[in-house]
């Protein structure tokens, strides 16, 4: 009962803080959108409200499907091979960005079957990667004990080194790459890194989706590897936090 009360209280605290931080920006954005719509209709009397609404809804739906307007043409590419491969990664890792999803009935059925077998396969792989990481840390700890005859400090030092190395490789350095390739700020890149590796996957930031940018062929492949190893590392950190809480 105490644990349940703490859980509900933590959620309530998060709701209060998020409402205080995000609600004013939401209201301001809604008011700005309404003003722009009214100004557009006032300045272009040939436009009709219902027709404009249908156009806006069509643009929103097309954007959800990965289609954007570029002048008098449209841009495709989210369902090419690299985009489909990255979607497969986001599906079986349960990240589920939500910015892209199958639109055909056959595609949805395949996605269900694919995830049904892919999620356990992904968990097994992450477990093996995490196990190898632990073995590497333990091996280094034993080596240091033999060389320097350290007894009590070795385990603490190795855990600290593993934590710092993981922070650099999976959370602190990748935002620099995202800043270069996506044009994001460092804070946005760091936010994307944590939201991705923790499998929260809001979908407000997703790599390789800007039609105005040209991405190298290796980009999504490297990010896919980063996701796999980064999820394994963050799972170990979360497991350590669980042990502390318990």
mmCIF file of C-alpha atoms in Angstrom:
data_model
loop_
_atom_site.group_PDB
_atom_site.id
_atom_site.type_symbol
_atom_site.label_atom_id
_atom_site.label_comp_id
_atom_site.label_asym_id
_atom_site.label_seq_id
_atom_site.Cartn_x
_atom_site.Cartn_y
_atom_site.Cartn_z
ATOM 1 C CA UNK A 1 0.000 0.000 0.000
ATOM 2 C CA UNK A 2 2.843 2.383 0.785
ATOM 3 C CA UNK A 3 4.518 1.566 -2.538
ATOM 4 C CA UNK A 4 1.232 2.090 -4.410
ATOM 5 C CA UNK A 5 0.693 5.424 -2.644
ATOM 6 C CA UNK A 6 4.237 6.522 -3.527
ATOM 7 C CA UNK A 7 3.663 5.482 -7.153
ATOM 8 C CA UNK A 8 0.385 7.386 -7.481
ATOM 9 C CA UNK A 9 1.866 10.375 -5.653
ATOM 10 C CA UNK A 10 4.858 10.444 -8.013
ATOM 11 C CA UNK A 11 2.519 10.403 -11.025
ATOM 12 C CA UNK A 12 0.429 13.165 -9.486
ATOM 13 C CA UNK A 13 3.517 15.271 -8.862
ATOM 14 C CA UNK A 14 4.602 14.815 -12.466
ATOM 15 C CA UNK A 15 1.138 15.816 -13.702
ATOM 16 C CA UNK A 16 1.120 19.002 -11.602
ATOM 17 C CA UNK A 17 4.587 20.078 -12.724
ATOM 18 C CA UNK A 18 3.951 19.295 -16.404
ATOM 19 C CA UNK A 19 0.641 21.136 -16.346
ATOM 20 C CA UNK A 20 2.296 24.210 -14.838
ATOM 21 C CA UNK A 21 5.132 24.122 -17.383
ATOM 22 C CA UNK A 22 3.347 23.138 -20.589
ATOM 23 C CA UNK A 23 -0.243 24.413 -20.296
ATOM 24 C CA UNK A 24 0.584 28.122 -20.873
ATOM 25 C CA UNK A 25 2.562 27.284 -24.038
ATOM 26 C CA UNK A 26 -0.330 25.133 -25.292
ATOM 27 C CA UNK A 27 -2.857 27.940 -24.756
ATOM 28 C CA UNK A 28 -0.561 30.461 -26.455
ATOM 29 C CA UNK A 29 -0.040 28.185 -29.473
ATOM 30 C CA UNK A 30 -3.789 27.604 -29.812
ATOM 31 C CA UNK A 31 -4.513 31.330 -29.700
ATOM 32 C CA UNK A 32 -1.777 32.032 -32.256
ATOM 33 C CA UNK A 33 -3.180 29.383 -34.612
ATOM 34 C CA UNK A 34 -6.685 30.829 -34.342
ATOM 35 C CA UNK A 35 -5.423 34.378 -35.023
ATOM 36 C CA UNK A 36 -3.513 33.230 -38.108
ATOM 37 C CA UNK A 37 -6.572 31.405 -39.450
ATOM 38 C CA UNK A 38 -8.800 34.458 -38.988
ATOM 39 C CA UNK A 39 -6.203 36.756 -40.575
ATOM 40 C CA UNK A 40 -5.848 34.430 -43.561
ATOM 41 C CA UNK A 41 -9.602 34.342 -44.150
ATOM 42 C CA UNK A 42 -9.847 38.124 -43.718
ATOM 43 C CA UNK A 43 -6.997 38.899 -46.141
ATOM 44 C CA UNK A 44 -8.074 36.332 -48.747
ATOM 45 C CA UNK A 45 -11.824 36.615 -49.045
ATOM 46 C CA UNK A 46 -11.905 34.039 -51.838
ATOM 47 C CA UNK A 47 -11.062 31.344 -49.296
ATOM 48 C CA UNK A 48 -13.891 29.613 -47.512
ATOM 49 C CA UNK A 49 -13.620 28.332 -43.957
ATOM 50 C CA UNK A 50 -14.708 24.700 -44.623
ATOM 51 C CA UNK A 51 -12.408 24.380 -47.657
ATOM 52 C CA UNK A 52 -9.461 25.736 -45.694
ATOM 53 C CA UNK A 53 -10.239 23.335 -42.848
ATOM 54 C CA UNK A 54 -10.248 20.367 -45.235
ATOM 55 C CA UNK A 55 -6.913 21.476 -46.689
ATOM 56 C CA UNK A 56 -5.374 21.787 -43.220
ATOM 57 C CA UNK A 57 -6.672 18.353 -42.211
ATOM 58 C CA UNK A 58 -5.297 16.865 -45.442
ATOM 59 C CA UNK A 59 -1.875 18.402 -44.826
ATOM 60 C CA UNK A 60 -1.818 17.095 -41.246
ATOM 61 C CA UNK A 61 -2.808 13.594 -42.374
ATOM 62 C CA UNK A 62 -0.197 13.618 -45.150
ATOM 63 C CA UNK A 63 2.484 14.733 -42.715
ATOM 64 C CA UNK A 64 1.594 11.837 -40.401
ATOM 65 C CA UNK A 65 2.122 9.531 -43.391
ATOM 66 C CA UNK A 66 5.529 11.050 -44.091
ATOM 67 C CA UNK A 67 4.544 13.194 -47.075
ATOM 68 C CA UNK A 68 5.482 16.876 -47.093
ATOM 69 C CA UNK A 69 4.901 19.638 -49.638
ATOM 70 C CA UNK A 70 7.931 21.125 -51.378
ATOM 71 C CA UNK A 71 6.740 23.830 -53.741
ATOM 72 C CA UNK A 72 4.551 22.160 -56.349
ATOM 73 C CA UNK A 73 5.805 18.670 -55.542
ATOM 74 C CA UNK A 74 5.787 16.284 -52.592
ATOM 75 C CA UNK A 75 8.664 14.555 -50.827
ATOM 76 C CA UNK A 76 8.669 10.833 -50.161
ATOM 77 C CA UNK A 77 11.252 8.638 -48.493
ATOM 78 C CA UNK A 78 10.038 7.509 -45.099
ATOM 79 C CA UNK A 79 9.168 4.066 -46.486
ATOM 80 C CA UNK A 80 12.339 3.518 -48.489
ATOM 81 C CA UNK A 81 14.593 0.699 -47.287
ATOM 82 C CA UNK A 82 16.529 2.716 -44.695
ATOM 83 C CA UNK A 83 13.322 4.287 -43.363
ATOM 84 C CA UNK A 84 11.594 0.891 -43.208
ATOM 85 C CA UNK A 85 14.608 -0.630 -41.454
ATOM 86 C CA UNK A 86 14.591 2.144 -38.855
ATOM 87 C CA UNK A 87 10.842 1.635 -38.345
ATOM 88 C CA UNK A 88 11.508 -2.078 -37.757
ATOM 89 C CA UNK A 89 14.064 -1.133 -35.083
ATOM 90 C CA UNK A 90 11.620 1.224 -33.381
ATOM 91 C CA UNK A 91 8.922 -1.479 -33.449
ATOM 92 C CA UNK A 92 10.768 -4.430 -31.906
ATOM 93 C CA UNK A 93 12.599 -2.248 -29.362
ATOM 94 C CA UNK A 94 9.135 -0.928 -28.313
ATOM 95 C CA UNK A 95 10.330 2.670 -28.780
ATOM 96 C CA UNK A 96 7.361 3.344 -31.058
ATOM 97 C CA UNK A 97 7.989 6.959 -32.041
ATOM 98 C CA UNK A 98 4.486 7.282 -33.471
ATOM 99 C CA UNK A 99 5.533 9.539 -36.341
ATOM 100 C CA UNK A 100 5.245 6.661 -38.797
ATOM 101 C CA UNK A 101 2.909 3.668 -38.890
ATOM 102 C CA UNK A 102 1.531 1.217 -41.470
ATOM 103 C CA UNK A 103 -1.461 2.583 -43.374
ATOM 104 C CA UNK A 104 -2.547 -0.642 -45.117
ATOM 105 C CA UNK A 105 -4.412 -3.506 -43.470
ATOM 106 C CA UNK A 106 -1.821 -6.040 -44.646
ATOM 107 C CA UNK A 107 0.985 -3.846 -43.306
ATOM 108 C CA UNK A 108 -0.674 -3.606 -39.895
ATOM 109 C CA UNK A 109 -1.198 -7.371 -39.691
ATOM 110 C CA UNK A 110 2.435 -7.971 -40.670
ATOM 111 C CA UNK A 111 3.548 -5.422 -38.061
ATOM 112 C CA UNK A 112 1.674 -7.369 -35.348
ATOM 113 C CA UNK A 113 3.285 -10.689 -36.330
ATOM 114 C CA UNK A 114 6.685 -9.076 -36.816
ATOM 115 C CA UNK A 115 6.592 -7.459 -33.362
ATOM 116 C CA UNK A 116 5.229 -10.612 -31.703
ATOM 117 C CA UNK A 117 8.412 -12.506 -32.535
ATOM 118 C CA UNK A 118 10.742 -9.521 -32.794
ATOM 119 C CA UNK A 119 10.212 -8.150 -29.281
ATOM 120 C CA UNK A 120 11.336 -11.392 -27.532
ATOM 121 C CA UNK A 121 14.283 -11.632 -29.944
ATOM 122 C CA UNK A 122 15.242 -8.054 -29.118
ATOM 123 C CA UNK A 123 15.007 -8.714 -25.353
ATOM 124 C CA UNK A 124 17.230 -11.783 -25.670
ATOM 125 C CA UNK A 125 19.813 -9.803 -27.646
ATOM 126 C CA UNK A 126 19.766 -6.898 -25.158
ATOM 127 C CA UNK A 127 20.163 -9.345 -22.296
ATOM 128 C CA UNK A 128 23.207 -10.894 -23.968
ATOM 129 C CA UNK A 129 24.742 -7.484 -24.712
ATOM 130 C CA UNK A 130 24.175 -6.385 -21.106
ATOM 131 C CA UNK A 131 25.696 -9.642 -19.863
ATOM 132 C CA UNK A 132 28.786 -9.091 -22.013
ATOM 133 C CA UNK A 133 29.097 -5.543 -20.673
ATOM 134 C CA UNK A 134 28.980 -6.846 -17.103
ATOM 135 C CA UNK A 135 31.574 -9.507 -17.897
ATOM 136 C CA UNK A 136 33.837 -6.838 -19.363
ATOM 137 C CA UNK A 137 33.549 -4.669 -16.249
ATOM 138 C CA UNK A 138 34.196 -7.662 -13.967
ATOM 139 C CA UNK A 139 37.191 -8.738 -16.032
ATOM 140 C CA UNK A 140 38.709 -5.262 -15.813
ATOM 141 C CA UNK A 141 38.056 -5.198 -12.066
ATOM 142 C CA UNK A 142 39.857 -8.521 -11.523
ATOM 143 C CA UNK A 143 42.757 -7.336 -13.683
ATOM 144 C CA UNK A 144 43.139 -4.171 -11.618
ATOM 145 C CA UNK A 145 43.024 -6.190 -8.389
ATOM 146 C CA UNK A 146 45.840 -8.403 -9.635
ATOM 147 C CA UNK A 147 47.991 -5.541 -10.913
ATOM 148 C CA UNK A 148 47.519 -2.919 -8.200
ATOM 149 C CA UNK A 149 46.391 -5.229 -5.353
ATOM 150 C CA UNK A 150 43.277 -3.156 -4.799
ATOM 151 C CA UNK A 151 40.591 -4.821 -2.747
ATOM 152 C CA UNK A 152 37.789 -2.494 -1.766
ATOM 153 C CA UNK A 153 38.096 0.291 -4.312
ATOM 154 C CA UNK A 154 38.164 -1.793 -7.505
ATOM 155 C CA UNK A 155 34.460 -2.524 -7.782
ATOM 156 C CA UNK A 156 33.520 1.081 -7.103
ATOM 157 C CA UNK A 157 36.054 2.407 -9.618
ATOM 158 C CA UNK A 158 34.945 0.046 -12.356
ATOM 159 C CA UNK A 159 31.267 0.827 -11.849
ATOM 160 C CA UNK A 160 32.113 4.518 -11.981
ATOM 161 C CA UNK A 161 34.169 4.074 -15.158
ATOM 162 C CA UNK A 162 31.385 2.032 -16.781
ATOM 163 C CA UNK A 163 28.840 4.707 -15.877
ATOM 164 C CA UNK A 164 30.991 7.584 -17.156
ATOM 165 C CA UNK A 165 31.924 5.739 -20.362
ATOM 166 C CA UNK A 166 28.274 4.923 -21.031
ATOM 167 C CA UNK A 167 27.256 8.517 -20.387
ATOM 168 C CA UNK A 168 29.818 9.727 -22.917
ATOM 169 C CA UNK A 169 29.086 7.153 -25.621
ATOM 170 C CA UNK A 170 25.307 7.005 -25.371
ATOM 171 C CA UNK A 171 24.075 10.300 -23.914
ATOM 172 C CA UNK A 172 26.666 13.096 -23.998
ATOM 173 C CA UNK A 173 28.436 12.653 -27.359
ATOM 174 C CA UNK A 174 25.528 11.620 -29.673
ATOM 175 C CA UNK A 175 23.792 15.034 -29.347
ATOM 176 C CA UNK A 176 26.818 16.538 -31.107
ATOM 177 C CA UNK A 177 26.145 14.257 -34.092
ATOM 178 C CA UNK A 178 22.453 15.116 -34.035
ATOM 179 C CA UNK A 179 23.277 18.818 -33.935
ATOM 180 C CA UNK A 180 25.383 18.410 -37.062
ATOM 181 C CA UNK A 181 23.041 16.148 -39.058
ATOM 182 C CA UNK A 182 19.621 17.301 -37.825
ATOM 183 C CA UNK A 183 20.259 20.922 -36.905
ATOM 184 C CA UNK A 184 19.013 20.365 -33.341
ATOM 185 C CA UNK A 185 20.369 22.157 -30.305
ATOM 186 C CA UNK A 186 22.466 20.139 -27.850
ATOM 187 C CA UNK A 187 19.567 20.092 -25.376
ATOM 188 C CA UNK A 188 17.216 18.713 -28.051
ATOM 189 C CA UNK A 189 19.759 16.038 -29.008
ATOM 190 C CA UNK A 190 20.265 15.008 -25.377
ATOM 191 C CA UNK A 191 16.501 14.890 -24.871
ATOM 192 C CA UNK A 192 16.098 12.693 -27.969
ATOM 193 C CA UNK A 193 18.894 10.387 -26.806
ATOM 194 C CA UNK A 194 17.332 9.679 -23.429
ATOM 195 C CA UNK A 195 13.752 9.436 -24.726
ATOM 196 C CA UNK A 196 14.933 6.920 -27.346
ATOM 197 C CA UNK A 197 17.175 4.720 -25.197
ATOM 198 C CA UNK A 198 14.604 4.579 -22.402
ATOM 199 C CA UNK A 199 12.064 3.402 -25.059
ATOM 200 C CA UNK A 200 9.659 6.212 -24.098
ATOM 201 C CA UNK A 201 9.711 7.360 -27.732
ATOM 202 C CA UNK A 202 7.391 10.362 -27.809
ATOM 203 C CA UNK A 203 8.099 10.905 -31.510
ATOM 204 C CA UNK A 204 8.445 14.689 -31.316
ATOM 205 C CA UNK A 205 12.088 14.280 -32.390
ATOM 206 C CA UNK A 206 13.067 11.521 -34.839
ATOM 207 C CA UNK A 207 16.301 11.301 -36.813
ATOM 208 C CA UNK A 208 16.460 11.260 -40.610
ATOM 209 C CA UNK A 209 12.988 12.715 -41.198
ATOM 210 C CA UNK A 210 13.762 16.253 -42.357
ATOM 211 C CA UNK A 211 13.082 16.467 -46.132
ATOM 212 C CA UNK A 212 15.254 19.588 -46.386
ATOM 213 C CA UNK A 213 18.396 17.741 -45.269
ATOM 214 C CA UNK A 214 20.582 15.168 -47.008
ATOM 215 C CA UNK A 215 21.690 12.302 -44.789
ATOM 216 C CA UNK A 216 24.701 10.028 -45.409
ATOM 217 C CA UNK A 217 23.970 6.374 -46.120
ATOM 218 C CA UNK A 218 25.682 5.196 -42.910
ATOM 219 C CA UNK A 219 23.702 7.526 -40.646
ATOM 220 C CA UNK A 220 20.674 5.378 -39.776
ATOM 221 C CA UNK A 221 22.789 2.208 -39.569
ATOM 222 C CA UNK A 222 25.064 3.794 -36.962
ATOM 223 C CA UNK A 223 22.066 5.115 -35.039
ATOM 224 C CA UNK A 224 20.531 1.625 -35.055
ATOM 225 C CA UNK A 225 23.672 0.181 -33.445
ATOM 226 C CA UNK A 226 23.733 3.071 -30.980
ATOM 227 C CA UNK A 227 20.138 2.262 -30.003
ATOM 228 C CA UNK A 228 20.900 -1.430 -29.392
ATOM 229 C CA UNK A 229 24.003 -0.931 -27.258
ATOM 230 C CA UNK A 230 22.637 2.204 -25.600
ATOM 231 C CA UNK A 231 19.445 0.422 -24.546
ATOM 232 C CA UNK A 232 21.495 -2.405 -23.055
ATOM 233 C CA UNK A 233 23.635 0.060 -21.090
ATOM 234 C CA UNK A 234 20.677 2.117 -19.877
ATOM 235 C CA UNK A 235 18.876 -1.089 -18.865
ATOM 236 C CA UNK A 236 21.815 -1.886 -16.562
ATOM 237 C CA UNK A 237 21.628 1.614 -15.068
ATOM 238 C CA UNK A 238 17.868 1.285 -14.543
ATOM 239 C CA UNK A 239 18.376 -2.144 -12.988
ATOM 240 C CA UNK A 240 20.864 -0.605 -10.549
ATOM 241 C CA UNK A 241 18.298 2.096 -9.702
ATOM 242 C CA UNK A 242 15.668 -0.604 -9.150
ATOM 243 C CA UNK A 243 17.986 -2.364 -6.701
ATOM 244 C CA UNK A 244 18.472 0.915 -4.816
ATOM 245 C CA UNK A 245 14.718 1.529 -4.628
ATOM 246 C CA UNK A 246 14.001 -2.034 -3.503
#
